[in-house]
mmCIF file with all atom_site columns, C-alpha atoms and ligand atoms in Angstrom:
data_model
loop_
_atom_site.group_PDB
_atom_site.id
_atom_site.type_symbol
_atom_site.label_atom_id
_atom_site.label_alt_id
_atom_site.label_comp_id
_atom_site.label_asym_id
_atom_site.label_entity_id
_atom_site.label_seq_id
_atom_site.pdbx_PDB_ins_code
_atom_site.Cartn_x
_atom_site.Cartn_y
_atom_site.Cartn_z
_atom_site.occupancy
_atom_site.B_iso_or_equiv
_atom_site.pdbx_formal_charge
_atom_site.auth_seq_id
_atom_site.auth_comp_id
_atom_site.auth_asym_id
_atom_site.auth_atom_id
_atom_site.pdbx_PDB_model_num
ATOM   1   C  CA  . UNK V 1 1   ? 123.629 29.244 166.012 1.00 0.00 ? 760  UNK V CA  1
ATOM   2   C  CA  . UNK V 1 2   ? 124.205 26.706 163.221 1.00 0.00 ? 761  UNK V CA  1
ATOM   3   C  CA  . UNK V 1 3   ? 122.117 27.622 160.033 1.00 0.00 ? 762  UNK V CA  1
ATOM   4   C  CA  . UNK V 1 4   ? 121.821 25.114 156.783 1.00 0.00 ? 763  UNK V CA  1
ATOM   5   C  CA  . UNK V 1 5   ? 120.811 26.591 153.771 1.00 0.00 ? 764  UNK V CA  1
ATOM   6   C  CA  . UNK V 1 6   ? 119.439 24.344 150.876 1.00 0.00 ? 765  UNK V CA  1
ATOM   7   C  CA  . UNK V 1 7   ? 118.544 25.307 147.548 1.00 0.00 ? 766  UNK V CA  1
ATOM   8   C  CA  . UNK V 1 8   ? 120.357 24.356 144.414 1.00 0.00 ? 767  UNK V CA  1
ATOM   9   C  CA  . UNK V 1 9   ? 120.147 27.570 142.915 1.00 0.00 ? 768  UNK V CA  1
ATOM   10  C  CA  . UNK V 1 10  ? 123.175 29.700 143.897 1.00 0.00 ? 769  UNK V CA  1
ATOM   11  C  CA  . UNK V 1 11  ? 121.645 33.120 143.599 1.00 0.00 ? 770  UNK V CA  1
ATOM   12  C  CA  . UNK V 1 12  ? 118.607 31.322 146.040 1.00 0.00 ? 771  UNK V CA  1
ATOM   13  C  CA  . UNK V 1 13  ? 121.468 30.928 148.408 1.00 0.00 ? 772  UNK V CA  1
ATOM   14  C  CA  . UNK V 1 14  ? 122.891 34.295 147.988 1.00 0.00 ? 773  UNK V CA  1
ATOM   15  C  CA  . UNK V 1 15  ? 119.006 35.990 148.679 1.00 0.00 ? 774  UNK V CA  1
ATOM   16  C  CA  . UNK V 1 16  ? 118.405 33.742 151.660 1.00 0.00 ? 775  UNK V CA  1
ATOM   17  C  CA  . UNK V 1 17  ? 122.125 34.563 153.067 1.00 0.00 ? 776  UNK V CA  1
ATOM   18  C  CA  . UNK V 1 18  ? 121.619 38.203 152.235 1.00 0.00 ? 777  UNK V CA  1
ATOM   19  C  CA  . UNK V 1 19  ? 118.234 38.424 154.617 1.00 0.00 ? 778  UNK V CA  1
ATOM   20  C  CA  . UNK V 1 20  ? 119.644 36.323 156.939 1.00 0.00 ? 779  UNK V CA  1
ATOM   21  C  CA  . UNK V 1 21  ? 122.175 38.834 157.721 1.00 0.00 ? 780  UNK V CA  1
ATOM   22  C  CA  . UNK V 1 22  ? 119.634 41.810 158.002 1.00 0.00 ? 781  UNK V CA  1
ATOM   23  C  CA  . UNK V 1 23  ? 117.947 40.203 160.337 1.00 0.00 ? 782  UNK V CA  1
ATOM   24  C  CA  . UNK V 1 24  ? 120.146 37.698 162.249 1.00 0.00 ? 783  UNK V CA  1
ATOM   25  C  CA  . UNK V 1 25  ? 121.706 39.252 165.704 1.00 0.00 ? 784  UNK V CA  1
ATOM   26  C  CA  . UNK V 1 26  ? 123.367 36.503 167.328 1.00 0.00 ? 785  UNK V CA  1
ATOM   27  C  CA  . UNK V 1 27  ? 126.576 34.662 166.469 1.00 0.00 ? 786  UNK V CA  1
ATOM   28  C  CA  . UNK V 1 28  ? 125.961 32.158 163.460 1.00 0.00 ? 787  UNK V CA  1
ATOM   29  C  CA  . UNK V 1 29  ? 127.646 29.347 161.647 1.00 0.00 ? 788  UNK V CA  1
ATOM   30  C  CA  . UNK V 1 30  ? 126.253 29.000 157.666 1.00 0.00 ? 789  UNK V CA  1
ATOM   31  C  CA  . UNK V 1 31  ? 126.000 25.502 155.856 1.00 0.00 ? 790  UNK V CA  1
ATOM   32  C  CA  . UNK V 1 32  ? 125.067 25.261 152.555 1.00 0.00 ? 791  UNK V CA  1
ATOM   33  C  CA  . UNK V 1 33  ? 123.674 22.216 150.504 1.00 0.00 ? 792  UNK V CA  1
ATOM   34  C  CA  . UNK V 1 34  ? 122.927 22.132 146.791 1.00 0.00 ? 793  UNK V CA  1
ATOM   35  C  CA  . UNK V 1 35  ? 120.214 18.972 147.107 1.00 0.00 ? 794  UNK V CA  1
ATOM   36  C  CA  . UNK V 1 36  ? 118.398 17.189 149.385 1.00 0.00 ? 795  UNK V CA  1
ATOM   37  C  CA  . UNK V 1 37  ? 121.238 14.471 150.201 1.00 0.00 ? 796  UNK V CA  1
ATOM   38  C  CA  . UNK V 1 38  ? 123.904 16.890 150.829 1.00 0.00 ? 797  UNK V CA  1
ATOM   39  C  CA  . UNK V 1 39  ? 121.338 18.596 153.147 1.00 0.00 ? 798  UNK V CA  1
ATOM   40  C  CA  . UNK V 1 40  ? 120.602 15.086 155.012 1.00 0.00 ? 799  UNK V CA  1
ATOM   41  C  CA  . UNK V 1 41  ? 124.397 14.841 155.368 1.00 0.00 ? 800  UNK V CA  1
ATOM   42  C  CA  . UNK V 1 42  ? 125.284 18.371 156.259 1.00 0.00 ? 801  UNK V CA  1
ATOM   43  C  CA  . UNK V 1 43  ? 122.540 17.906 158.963 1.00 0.00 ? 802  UNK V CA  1
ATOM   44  C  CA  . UNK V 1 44  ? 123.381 14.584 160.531 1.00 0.00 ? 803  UNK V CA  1
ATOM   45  C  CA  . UNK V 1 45  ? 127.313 15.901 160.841 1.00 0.00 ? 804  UNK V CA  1
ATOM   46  C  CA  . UNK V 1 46  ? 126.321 19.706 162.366 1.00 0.00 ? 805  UNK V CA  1
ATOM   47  C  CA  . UNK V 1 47  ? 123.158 19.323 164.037 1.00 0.00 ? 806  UNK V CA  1
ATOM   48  C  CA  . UNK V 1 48  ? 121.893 23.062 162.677 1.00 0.00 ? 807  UNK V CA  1
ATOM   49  C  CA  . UNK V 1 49  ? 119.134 24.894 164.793 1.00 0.00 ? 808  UNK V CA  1
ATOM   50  C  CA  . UNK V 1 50  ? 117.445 25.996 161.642 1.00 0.00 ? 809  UNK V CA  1
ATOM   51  C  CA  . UNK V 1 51  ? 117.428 25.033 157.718 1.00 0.00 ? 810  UNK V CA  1
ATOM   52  C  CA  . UNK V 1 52  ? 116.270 26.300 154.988 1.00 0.00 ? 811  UNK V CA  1
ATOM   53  C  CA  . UNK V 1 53  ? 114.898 24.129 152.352 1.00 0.00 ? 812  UNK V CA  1
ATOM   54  C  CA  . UNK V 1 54  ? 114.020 24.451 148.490 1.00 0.00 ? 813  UNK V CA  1
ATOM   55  C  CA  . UNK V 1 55  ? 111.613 21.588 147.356 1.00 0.00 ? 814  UNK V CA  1
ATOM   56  C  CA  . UNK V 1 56  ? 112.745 21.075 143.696 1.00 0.00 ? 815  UNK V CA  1
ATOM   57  C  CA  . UNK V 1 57  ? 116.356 20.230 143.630 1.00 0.00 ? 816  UNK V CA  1
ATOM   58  C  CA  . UNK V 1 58  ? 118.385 17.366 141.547 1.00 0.00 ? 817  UNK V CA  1
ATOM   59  C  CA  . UNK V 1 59  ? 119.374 14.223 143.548 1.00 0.00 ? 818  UNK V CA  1
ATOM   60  C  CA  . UNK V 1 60  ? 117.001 14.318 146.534 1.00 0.00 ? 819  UNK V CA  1
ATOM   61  C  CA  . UNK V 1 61  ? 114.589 16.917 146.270 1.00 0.00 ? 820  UNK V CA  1
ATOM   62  C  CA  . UNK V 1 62  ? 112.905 18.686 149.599 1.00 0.00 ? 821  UNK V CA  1
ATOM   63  C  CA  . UNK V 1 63  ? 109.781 16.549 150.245 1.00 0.00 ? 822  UNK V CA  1
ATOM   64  C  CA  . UNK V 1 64  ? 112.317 13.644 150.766 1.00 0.00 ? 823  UNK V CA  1
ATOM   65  C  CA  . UNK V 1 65  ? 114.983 15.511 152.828 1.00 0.00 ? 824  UNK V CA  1
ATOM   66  C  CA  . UNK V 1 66  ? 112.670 17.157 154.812 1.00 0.00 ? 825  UNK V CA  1
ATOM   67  C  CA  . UNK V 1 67  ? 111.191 13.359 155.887 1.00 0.00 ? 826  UNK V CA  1
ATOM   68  C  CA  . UNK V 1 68  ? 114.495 11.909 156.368 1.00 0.00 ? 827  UNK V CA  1
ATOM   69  C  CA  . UNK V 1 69  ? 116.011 14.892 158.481 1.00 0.00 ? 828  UNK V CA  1
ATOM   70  C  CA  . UNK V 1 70  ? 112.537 14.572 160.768 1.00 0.00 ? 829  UNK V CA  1
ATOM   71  C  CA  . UNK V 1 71  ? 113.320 10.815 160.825 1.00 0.00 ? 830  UNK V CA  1
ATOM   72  C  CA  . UNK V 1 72  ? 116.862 11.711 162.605 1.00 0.00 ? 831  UNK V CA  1
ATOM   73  C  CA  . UNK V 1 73  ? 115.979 14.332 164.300 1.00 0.00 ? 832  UNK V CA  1
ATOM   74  C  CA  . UNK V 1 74  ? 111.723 14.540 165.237 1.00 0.00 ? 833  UNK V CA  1
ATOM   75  C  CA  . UNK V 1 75  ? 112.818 18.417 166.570 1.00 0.00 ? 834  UNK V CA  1
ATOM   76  C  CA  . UNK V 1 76  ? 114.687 19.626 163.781 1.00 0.00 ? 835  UNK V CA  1
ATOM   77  C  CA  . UNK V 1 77  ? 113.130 22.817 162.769 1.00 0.00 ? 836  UNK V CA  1
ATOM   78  C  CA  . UNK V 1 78  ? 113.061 23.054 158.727 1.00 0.00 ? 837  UNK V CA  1
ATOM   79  C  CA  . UNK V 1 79  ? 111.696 26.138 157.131 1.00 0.00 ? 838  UNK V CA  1
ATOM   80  C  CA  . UNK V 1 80  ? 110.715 25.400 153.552 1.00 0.00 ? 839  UNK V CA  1
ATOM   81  C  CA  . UNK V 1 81  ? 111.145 27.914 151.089 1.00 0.00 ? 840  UNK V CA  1
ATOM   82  C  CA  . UNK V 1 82  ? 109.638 27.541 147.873 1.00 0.00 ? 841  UNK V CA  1
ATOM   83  C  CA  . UNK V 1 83  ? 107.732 28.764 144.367 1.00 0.00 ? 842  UNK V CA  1
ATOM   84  C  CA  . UNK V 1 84  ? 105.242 25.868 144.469 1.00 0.00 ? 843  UNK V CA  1
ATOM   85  C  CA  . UNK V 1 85  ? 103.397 27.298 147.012 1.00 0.00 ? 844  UNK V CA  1
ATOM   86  C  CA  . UNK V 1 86  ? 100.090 24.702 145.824 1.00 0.00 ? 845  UNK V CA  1
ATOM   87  C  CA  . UNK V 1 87  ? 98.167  23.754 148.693 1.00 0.00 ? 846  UNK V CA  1
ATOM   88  C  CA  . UNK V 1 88  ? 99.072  19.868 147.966 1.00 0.00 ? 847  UNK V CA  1
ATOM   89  C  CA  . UNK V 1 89  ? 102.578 20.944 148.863 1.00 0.00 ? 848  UNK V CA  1
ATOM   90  C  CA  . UNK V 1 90  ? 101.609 23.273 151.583 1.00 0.00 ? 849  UNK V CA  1
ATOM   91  C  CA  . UNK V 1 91  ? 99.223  20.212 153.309 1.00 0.00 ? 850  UNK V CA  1
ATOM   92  C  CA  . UNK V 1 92  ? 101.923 17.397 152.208 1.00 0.00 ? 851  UNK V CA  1
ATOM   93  C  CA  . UNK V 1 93  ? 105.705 19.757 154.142 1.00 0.00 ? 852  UNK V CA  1
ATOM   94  C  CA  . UNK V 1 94  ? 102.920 20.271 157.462 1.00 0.00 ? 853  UNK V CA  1
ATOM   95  C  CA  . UNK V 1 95  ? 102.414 16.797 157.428 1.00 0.00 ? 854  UNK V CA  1
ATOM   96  C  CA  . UNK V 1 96  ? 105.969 15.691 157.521 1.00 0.00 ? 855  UNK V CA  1
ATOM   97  C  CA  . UNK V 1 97  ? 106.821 18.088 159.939 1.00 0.00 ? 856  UNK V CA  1
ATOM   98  C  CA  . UNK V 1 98  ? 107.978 21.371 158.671 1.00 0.00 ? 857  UNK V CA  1
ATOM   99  C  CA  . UNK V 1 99  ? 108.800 24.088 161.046 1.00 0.00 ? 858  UNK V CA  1
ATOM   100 C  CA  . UNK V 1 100 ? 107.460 27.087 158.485 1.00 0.00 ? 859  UNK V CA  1
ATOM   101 C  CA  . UNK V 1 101 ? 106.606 27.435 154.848 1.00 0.00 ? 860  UNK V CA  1
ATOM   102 C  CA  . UNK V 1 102 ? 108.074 30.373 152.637 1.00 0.00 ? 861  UNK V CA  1
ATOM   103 C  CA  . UNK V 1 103 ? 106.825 31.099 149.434 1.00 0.00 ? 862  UNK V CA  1
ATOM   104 C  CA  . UNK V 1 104 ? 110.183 32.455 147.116 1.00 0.00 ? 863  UNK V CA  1
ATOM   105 C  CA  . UNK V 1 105 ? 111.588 34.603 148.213 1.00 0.00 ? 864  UNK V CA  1
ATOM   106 C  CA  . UNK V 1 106 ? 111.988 35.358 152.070 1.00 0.00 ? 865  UNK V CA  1
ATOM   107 C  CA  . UNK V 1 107 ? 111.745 38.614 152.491 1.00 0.00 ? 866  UNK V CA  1
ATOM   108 C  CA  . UNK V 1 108 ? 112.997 40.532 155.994 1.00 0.00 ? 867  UNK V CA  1
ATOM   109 C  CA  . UNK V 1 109 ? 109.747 40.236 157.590 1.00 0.00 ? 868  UNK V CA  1
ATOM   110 C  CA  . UNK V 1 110 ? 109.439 36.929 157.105 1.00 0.00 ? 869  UNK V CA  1
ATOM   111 C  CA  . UNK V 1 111 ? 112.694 36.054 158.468 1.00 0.00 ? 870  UNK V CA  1
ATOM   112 C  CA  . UNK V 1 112 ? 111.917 38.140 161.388 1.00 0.00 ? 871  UNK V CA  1
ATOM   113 C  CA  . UNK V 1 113 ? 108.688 36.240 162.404 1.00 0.00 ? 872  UNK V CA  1
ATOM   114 C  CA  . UNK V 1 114 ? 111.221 33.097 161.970 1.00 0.00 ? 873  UNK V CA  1
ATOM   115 C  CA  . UNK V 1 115 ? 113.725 33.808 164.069 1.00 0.00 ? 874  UNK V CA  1
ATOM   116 C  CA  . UNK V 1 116 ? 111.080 35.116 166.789 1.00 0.00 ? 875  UNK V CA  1
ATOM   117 C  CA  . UNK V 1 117 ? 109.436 31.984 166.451 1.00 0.00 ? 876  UNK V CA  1
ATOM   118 C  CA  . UNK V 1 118 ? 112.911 29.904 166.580 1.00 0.00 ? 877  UNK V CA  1
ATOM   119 C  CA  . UNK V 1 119 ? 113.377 31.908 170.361 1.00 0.00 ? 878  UNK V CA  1
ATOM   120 C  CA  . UNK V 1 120 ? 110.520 30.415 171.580 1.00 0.00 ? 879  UNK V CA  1
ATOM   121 C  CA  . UNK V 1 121 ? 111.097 26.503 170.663 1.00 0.00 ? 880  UNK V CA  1
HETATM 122 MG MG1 . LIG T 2 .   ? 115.129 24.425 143.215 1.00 0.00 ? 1768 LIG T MG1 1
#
């Protein structure tokens, strides 16, 4: 499984990463992009089954990536993880297609529920 992880705050990275390995079981391949652009161009070359997304990032933030990654790919599956859990936000990443929404940060629970939900697509 090919995993993308987007944030553009290392230690963000490191947290995600660090439940992702609690919980993951199968075989996986990590990505990581620092903005929204990298993200769109880490996903276009790998084809990932799953990324994580911040939403406030330099250069292309996640509102933007996450529309121009469901643009490419309609049944990419894009788990946004975020502080600005507002519902504007929350109504405005279901809208454009998010998979999930995480408020900061994912804890093992919540990763579990992902990847149980990630079996069944
Ligand atoms: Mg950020």
């Amino acid at each position: 499984m090919k995993i993308l992880i987007t944030d553009d705050s290392k230690m963000a990275r490191r947290m995600i990463i660090k439940t992702l390995k609690e919980e993951i079981k199968s075989d996986y391949e990590l990505f990581e992009a620092t903005n929204g652009l990298e993200a769109l161009d880490l996903y276009k070359k790998n084809k990932p089954t799953l990324v994580f997304l911040d939403l406030t990032m330099p250069v292309m933030d996640g509102f933007e990536a996450l529309a121009k990654i469901k643009e490419f790919d309609k049944d990419a599956n894009i788990v946004i993880i975020s502080a600005d859990i507002q519902k504007t936000s929350m109504d405005k990443v279901r809208e454009l297609g998010a998979f999930d929404f995480v408020k900061k940060p994912i804890d093992s629970t919540k990763m579990k529920q992902i990847f149980a939900k990630i079996q069944k697509t």
